[in-house]
């Protein structure tokens, strides 16, 4: 794990003197979206306001993703653009601080300063509560790399978001309950960038959820790299898993919908499956990546389960919640993957029938065991397999959407639509729903009939 700190940061920052603007650009997963919001909240306490235009920002903060090579390359090309903006701003007599946060910051640390000298600050995901202090150091003319794992709990040191800020973000919210991963899948950088599994306490999570509910949030998505590995001591003094936590969060007044992501098949325990059976607020949509349908490849990936275990698990989940829609992640072209292995993946997809899924070509990541494996698959073969898999997954996605036409369901009204009288809501399966001539309030949950489907949305009419 990188552990570089050019400057030792003091524990307290000096008071802000003026209002500054920050532009935050988020790459990657929902956990980064949540982190970006928390960073913006902690900067707001220092007098920063957010801007949508980097050209007039005093601080440009990139919250980066390292999961695949393309994701980190995106960051480096963006840094080239921000360097030019910075030069222009400096020529006009202003300043612009460029900060890199997130998983590339953690993985590459000082290397980022070498490749992009216009960067002033590199800060990892475990230390972003120290951002105000780091910025103070930058103002004093230093370049700062802050990627040491913090001994203190960052959540204890982050200011709570202001209520107006939460309201502006809407009626759905993310809430990180767990970070890091101990699974060490051989393709994945997460255990190295986000560190080992840490669960936030029940008290902290419940307090944050209550605060969000008071500010008008109706739908909470609990986040974690391995969210169903979450555990903690419950209010009854017993050890809780995610299932028990969901029962507790379901009691919070105002919270009408709960979701969680991303789960590992090995951590779907009995209590969590029972929560899907018992809690109507727990939405019938589950992202449960399997990565491959071949036992040989699953073993090489260190997934510690077989395809058959996954099928049995899906059966138990569907017994508990028959309307459950499933989503997954797939990697094609993992080292050693033969045509036969790939056909096993296609068979698994046909058998499970996904409502939605993400699929990727294997991308060797430095420092992971997979990168050193032999028998890397040809790019052209990876391309062909990905195309075939994505065609099958799209077919399933459209079939799922079509199957909803004519059915009735609940929709959470989220925001005004593009046209007068139109609103956009969210179905239990995450798909956006467009409602015409609607006068309901943002945050209302209304009964609708689905009348047609778009590419990635549904069109519905309200039932009176
Ligand atoms: N190459 C391709 N895809 C990857 N993922 C993680 N690491 C890699 C990699 N090295 C995919 C997995 C994971 C999702 C978040 O990204 O499918 O579930
Ligand atoms: Fe990565 Fe595997 Fe952990 Fe998921 S479970 S974060 S894929 S190591």
Tab-separated table of C-alpha atoms in Angstrom, residues 200-454:
chain	number	residue	atom	x	y	z
A	200	UNK	CA	-19.277	1.978	10.320
A	201	UNK	CA	-21.061	1.670	13.645
A	202	UNK	CA	-24.828	1.200	13.930
A	203	UNK	CA	-25.094	4.460	15.904
A	204	UNK	CA	-23.253	6.453	13.214
A	205	UNK	CA	-25.305	4.947	10.375
A	206	UNK	CA	-28.654	5.382	12.125
A	207	UNK	CA	-27.813	8.999	13.062
A	208	UNK	CA	-26.856	9.829	9.466
A	209	UNK	CA	-29.948	8.070	8.074
A	210	UNK	CA	-32.200	9.976	10.518
A	211	UNK	CA	-30.565	13.253	9.568
A	212	UNK	CA	-31.090	12.524	5.858
A	213	UNK	CA	-34.724	11.521	6.474
A	214	UNK	CA	-35.345	14.746	8.390
A	215	UNK	CA	-33.970	16.675	5.408
A	216	UNK	CA	-36.531	14.969	3.149
A	217	UNK	CA	-34.699	11.902	1.833
A	218	UNK	CA	-37.172	9.079	1.031
A	219	UNK	CA	-34.873	6.499	-0.531
A	220	UNK	CA	-31.553	5.404	0.961
A	221	UNK	CA	-28.965	3.316	-0.841
A	222	UNK	CA	-26.455	1.795	1.557
A	223	UNK	CA	-23.016	1.587	-0.001
A	224	UNK	CA	-19.957	-0.537	0.499
A	225	UNK	CA	-17.353	-2.170	-1.714
A	226	UNK	CA	-18.589	-5.324	-0.074
A	227	UNK	CA	-21.724	-3.971	1.524
A	228	UNK	CA	-23.162	-7.280	2.688
A	229	UNK	CA	-19.974	-7.963	4.651
A	230	UNK	CA	-21.100	-5.091	6.911
A	231	UNK	CA	-21.366	-6.082	10.572
A	232	UNK	CA	-21.602	-4.298	13.882
A	233	UNK	CA	-22.947	-4.436	17.421
A	234	UNK	CA	-26.658	-3.709	17.350
A	235	UNK	CA	-28.820	-1.770	19.807
A	236	UNK	CA	-29.711	-5.131	21.436
A	237	UNK	CA	-26.030	-5.812	22.145
A	238	UNK	CA	-25.896	-8.636	19.611
A	239	UNK	CA	-23.674	-8.787	16.537
A	240	UNK	CA	-25.700	-7.607	13.539
A	241	UNK	CA	-25.208	-8.220	9.841
A	242	UNK	CA	-26.622	-6.130	7.012
A	243	UNK	CA	-30.006	-7.891	7.287
A	244	UNK	CA	-30.500	-6.754	10.897
A	245	UNK	CA	-29.293	-3.237	10.027
A	246	UNK	CA	-31.912	-3.018	7.274
A	247	UNK	CA	-34.697	-3.972	9.726
A	248	UNK	CA	-33.529	-1.107	11.995
A	249	UNK	CA	-33.287	1.463	9.168
A	250	UNK	CA	-36.748	0.451	7.924
A	251	UNK	CA	-38.142	1.861	11.222
A	252	UNK	CA	-36.965	5.418	10.499
A	253	UNK	CA	-39.956	7.679	9.783
A	254	UNK	CA	-39.824	9.101	6.258
A	255	UNK	CA	-37.602	6.408	4.798
A	256	UNK	CA	-39.840	4.664	2.264
A	257	UNK	CA	-37.258	2.779	0.265
A	258	UNK	CA	-34.007	0.977	1.015
A	259	UNK	CA	-31.384	-0.458	-1.309
A	260	UNK	CA	-27.804	-1.619	-0.933
A	261	UNK	CA	-24.878	-2.206	-3.251
A	262	UNK	CA	-22.472	-3.939	-4.039
A	263	UNK	CA	-22.840	-7.428	-2.641
A	264	UNK	CA	-20.676	-10.528	-2.784
A	265	UNK	CA	-22.534	-13.844	-3.225
A	266	UNK	CA	-20.633	-15.378	-0.294
A	267	UNK	CA	-21.951	-12.767	2.148
A	268	UNK	CA	-25.677	-13.154	1.386
A	269	UNK	CA	-26.695	-14.628	4.745
A	270	UNK	CA	-30.044	-15.939	5.992
A	271	UNK	CA	-30.982	-12.682	7.790
A	272	UNK	CA	-30.370	-10.633	4.656
A	273	UNK	CA	-32.496	-12.953	2.547
A	274	UNK	CA	-35.191	-12.853	5.255
A	275	UNK	CA	-35.099	-9.026	5.123
A	276	UNK	CA	-36.031	-9.268	1.437
A	277	UNK	CA	-38.968	-11.474	2.418
A	278	UNK	CA	-40.168	-9.296	5.326
A	279	UNK	CA	-39.431	-5.665	4.450
A	280	UNK	CA	-41.631	-4.067	1.829
A	281	UNK	CA	-39.372	-0.977	1.939
A	282	UNK	CA	-36.446	-3.082	0.746
A	283	UNK	CA	-36.622	-2.747	-3.024
A	284	UNK	CA	-36.827	-5.902	-5.162
A	285	UNK	CA	-33.646	-5.178	-7.079
A	286	UNK	CA	-30.289	-6.695	-6.267
A	287	UNK	CA	-26.864	-6.144	-7.793
A	288	UNK	CA	-25.092	-9.437	-7.207
A	289	UNK	CA	-21.967	-9.785	-9.378
A	290	UNK	CA	-20.829	-13.272	-10.341
A	291	UNK	CA	-18.091	-12.245	-12.870
A	292	UNK	CA	-17.976	-15.602	-14.696
A	293	UNK	CA	-20.028	-18.765	-15.173
A	294	UNK	CA	-17.002	-21.071	-15.361
A	295	UNK	CA	-15.887	-22.829	-12.173
A	296	UNK	CA	-12.321	-22.955	-13.488
A	297	UNK	CA	-12.257	-19.189	-14.014
A	298	UNK	CA	-14.112	-18.475	-10.756
A	299	UNK	CA	-11.355	-20.419	-8.986
A	300	UNK	CA	-8.602	-18.502	-10.804
A	301	UNK	CA	-10.416	-15.283	-9.868
A	302	UNK	CA	-10.406	-16.402	-6.204
A	303	UNK	CA	-14.159	-15.850	-5.994
A	304	UNK	CA	-14.487	-18.766	-3.534
A	305	UNK	CA	-17.804	-19.980	-4.962
A	306	UNK	CA	-18.923	-22.091	-7.889
A	307	UNK	CA	-21.570	-21.344	-10.506
A	308	UNK	CA	-23.864	-23.885	-8.829
A	309	UNK	CA	-23.612	-22.026	-5.462
A	310	UNK	CA	-24.695	-18.862	-7.253
A	311	UNK	CA	-27.694	-20.600	-8.853
A	312	UNK	CA	-28.788	-21.996	-5.482
A	313	UNK	CA	-28.430	-18.581	-3.882
A	314	UNK	CA	-30.521	-16.907	-6.600
A	315	UNK	CA	-33.190	-19.559	-6.044
A	316	UNK	CA	-33.306	-18.804	-2.301
A	317	UNK	CA	-33.504	-15.060	-2.962
A	318	UNK	CA	-36.290	-15.504	-5.512
A	319	UNK	CA	-38.196	-17.744	-3.120
A	320	UNK	CA	-38.001	-15.017	-0.466
A	321	UNK	CA	-38.890	-12.241	-2.917
A	322	UNK	CA	-40.477	-13.591	-6.123
A	323	UNK	CA	-40.464	-10.220	-7.939
A	324	UNK	CA	-36.713	-9.743	-7.374
A	325	UNK	CA	-34.910	-8.289	-10.408
A	326	UNK	CA	-31.230	-9.138	-10.656
A	327	UNK	CA	-28.251	-7.196	-11.846
A	328	UNK	CA	-24.660	-8.375	-12.184
A	329	UNK	CA	-21.091	-7.662	-13.249
A	330	UNK	CA	-19.157	-9.813	-15.721
A	331	UNK	CA	-15.560	-9.927	-16.845
A	332	UNK	CA	-14.714	-11.518	-20.191
A	333	UNK	CA	-11.236	-12.570	-21.238
A	334	UNK	CA	-9.784	-13.231	-17.789
A	335	UNK	CA	-6.354	-14.935	-18.260
A	336	UNK	CA	-6.835	-18.539	-19.354
A	337	UNK	CA	-10.509	-18.111	-20.330
A	338	UNK	CA	-11.247	-20.583	-23.148
A	339	UNK	CA	-14.222	-20.586	-25.529
A	340	UNK	CA	-15.762	-23.249	-23.308
A	341	UNK	CA	-15.359	-21.110	-20.163
A	342	UNK	CA	-16.996	-18.222	-21.964
A	343	UNK	CA	-19.887	-20.439	-23.066
A	344	UNK	CA	-20.378	-21.323	-19.376
A	345	UNK	CA	-20.815	-17.596	-18.693
A	346	UNK	CA	-23.363	-17.305	-21.508
A	347	UNK	CA	-25.220	-20.326	-20.077
A	348	UNK	CA	-25.250	-18.796	-16.593
A	349	UNK	CA	-26.662	-15.536	-17.970
A	350	UNK	CA	-29.408	-17.426	-19.846
A	351	UNK	CA	-30.295	-19.377	-16.724
A	352	UNK	CA	-30.354	-16.424	-14.287
A	353	UNK	CA	-32.029	-13.931	-16.651
A	354	UNK	CA	-30.808	-10.480	-15.624
A	355	UNK	CA	-32.866	-7.293	-15.585
A	356	UNK	CA	-29.691	-5.291	-16.044
A	357	UNK	CA	-25.938	-5.914	-15.981
A	358	UNK	CA	-22.477	-4.470	-16.506
A	359	UNK	CA	-19.807	-6.300	-18.469
A	360	UNK	CA	-16.153	-5.532	-19.029
A	361	UNK	CA	-13.105	-6.810	-20.836
A	362	UNK	CA	-10.475	-7.970	-18.368
A	363	UNK	CA	-7.952	-5.205	-17.754
A	364	UNK	CA	-4.717	-6.243	-15.990
A	365	UNK	CA	-4.151	-3.990	-12.987
A	366	UNK	CA	-0.637	-3.449	-11.635
A	367	UNK	CA	-0.111	-5.108	-8.275
A	368	UNK	CA	-2.955	-7.610	-8.602
A	369	UNK	CA	-2.167	-11.351	-8.962
A	370	UNK	CA	-4.117	-11.578	-12.248
A	371	UNK	CA	-1.684	-9.219	-13.966
A	372	UNK	CA	1.065	-11.856	-13.524
A	373	UNK	CA	-1.050	-14.770	-14.786
A	374	UNK	CA	-0.045	-16.453	-18.028
A	375	UNK	CA	-2.355	-17.019	-21.011
A	376	UNK	CA	-3.648	-13.494	-21.424
A	377	UNK	CA	-6.516	-13.505	-23.881
A	378	UNK	CA	-6.193	-11.742	-27.232
A	379	UNK	CA	-7.870	-8.311	-27.394
A	380	UNK	CA	-9.781	-9.346	-30.532
A	381	UNK	CA	-11.154	-12.418	-28.726
A	382	UNK	CA	-12.112	-10.275	-25.717
A	383	UNK	CA	-13.910	-7.852	-28.062
A	384	UNK	CA	-15.860	-10.613	-29.720
A	385	UNK	CA	-16.874	-12.220	-26.412
A	386	UNK	CA	-17.886	-8.896	-24.930
A	387	UNK	CA	-20.063	-8.132	-27.937
A	388	UNK	CA	-21.840	-11.479	-27.698
A	389	UNK	CA	-22.359	-11.174	-23.942
A	390	UNK	CA	-23.622	-7.610	-24.191
A	391	UNK	CA	-26.054	-8.558	-26.962
A	392	UNK	CA	-27.520	-11.270	-24.708
A	393	UNK	CA	-27.654	-8.969	-21.661
A	394	UNK	CA	-29.375	-6.193	-23.668
A	395	UNK	CA	-31.906	-8.690	-24.977
A	396	UNK	CA	-32.683	-9.696	-21.378
A	397	UNK	CA	-32.840	-6.071	-20.237
A	398	UNK	CA	-35.375	-5.142	-22.955
A	399	UNK	CA	-37.399	-8.286	-22.302
A	400	UNK	CA	-37.533	-7.328	-18.611
A	401	UNK	CA	-38.638	-3.778	-19.437
A	402	UNK	CA	-41.257	-5.049	-21.899
A	403	UNK	CA	-42.614	-7.456	-19.278
A	404	UNK	CA	-43.468	-4.455	-17.105
A	405	UNK	CA	-45.794	-2.865	-19.669
A	406	UNK	CA	-49.384	-3.131	-18.455
A	407	UNK	CA	-48.386	-3.756	-14.825
A	408	UNK	CA	-48.973	-1.381	-11.919
A	409	UNK	CA	-46.251	-0.262	-9.565
A	410	UNK	CA	-45.136	2.468	-7.145
A	411	UNK	CA	-43.014	5.351	-8.332
A	412	UNK	CA	-41.033	7.765	-6.191
A	413	UNK	CA	-41.284	11.236	-7.771
A	414	UNK	CA	-37.726	12.578	-8.024
A	415	UNK	CA	-37.553	15.649	-10.249
A	416	UNK	CA	-39.301	17.693	-12.913
A	417	UNK	CA	-39.069	16.221	-16.419
A	418	UNK	CA	-37.799	17.968	-19.540
A	419	UNK	CA	-41.240	19.241	-20.567
A	420	UNK	CA	-43.960	21.224	-18.808
A	421	UNK	CA	-46.099	19.007	-16.538
A	422	UNK	CA	-43.709	16.068	-16.834
A	423	UNK	CA	-42.050	14.478	-13.814
A	424	UNK	CA	-39.390	11.789	-13.553
A	425	UNK	CA	-39.655	9.175	-10.882
A	426	UNK	CA	-37.981	5.932	-10.014
A	427	UNK	CA	-39.440	2.451	-10.182
A	428	UNK	CA	-38.629	-0.217	-7.568
A	429	UNK	CA	-36.130	-1.599	-10.139
A	430	UNK	CA	-34.179	1.679	-10.389
A	431	UNK	CA	-35.436	2.362	-13.916
A	432	UNK	CA	-36.533	5.979	-14.364
A	433	UNK	CA	-40.267	6.435	-14.988
A	434	UNK	CA	-41.672	9.387	-16.922
A	435	UNK	CA	-45.133	10.647	-15.928
A	436	UNK	CA	-47.031	13.188	-18.051
A	437	UNK	CA	-49.412	15.875	-16.734
A	438	UNK	CA	-48.447	15.215	-13.166
A	439	UNK	CA	-49.000	17.506	-10.221
A	440	UNK	CA	-47.579	15.349	-7.435
A	441	UNK	CA	-44.785	16.690	-5.256
A	442	UNK	CA	-41.160	15.642	-5.394
A	443	UNK	CA	-40.819	12.912	-2.759
A	444	UNK	CA	-44.361	11.559	-3.182
A	445	UNK	CA	-44.828	7.887	-3.914
A	446	UNK	CA	-47.632	7.281	-6.396
A	447	UNK	CA	-49.275	4.220	-7.947
A	448	UNK	CA	-48.878	4.069	-11.712
A	449	UNK	CA	-49.556	1.831	-14.673
A	450	UNK	CA	-46.613	1.301	-17.039
A	451	UNK	CA	-47.761	2.078	-20.579
A	452	UNK	CA	-44.558	1.813	-22.632
A	453	UNK	CA	-40.778	1.550	-22.434
A	454	UNK	CA	-37.952	3.711	-23.748
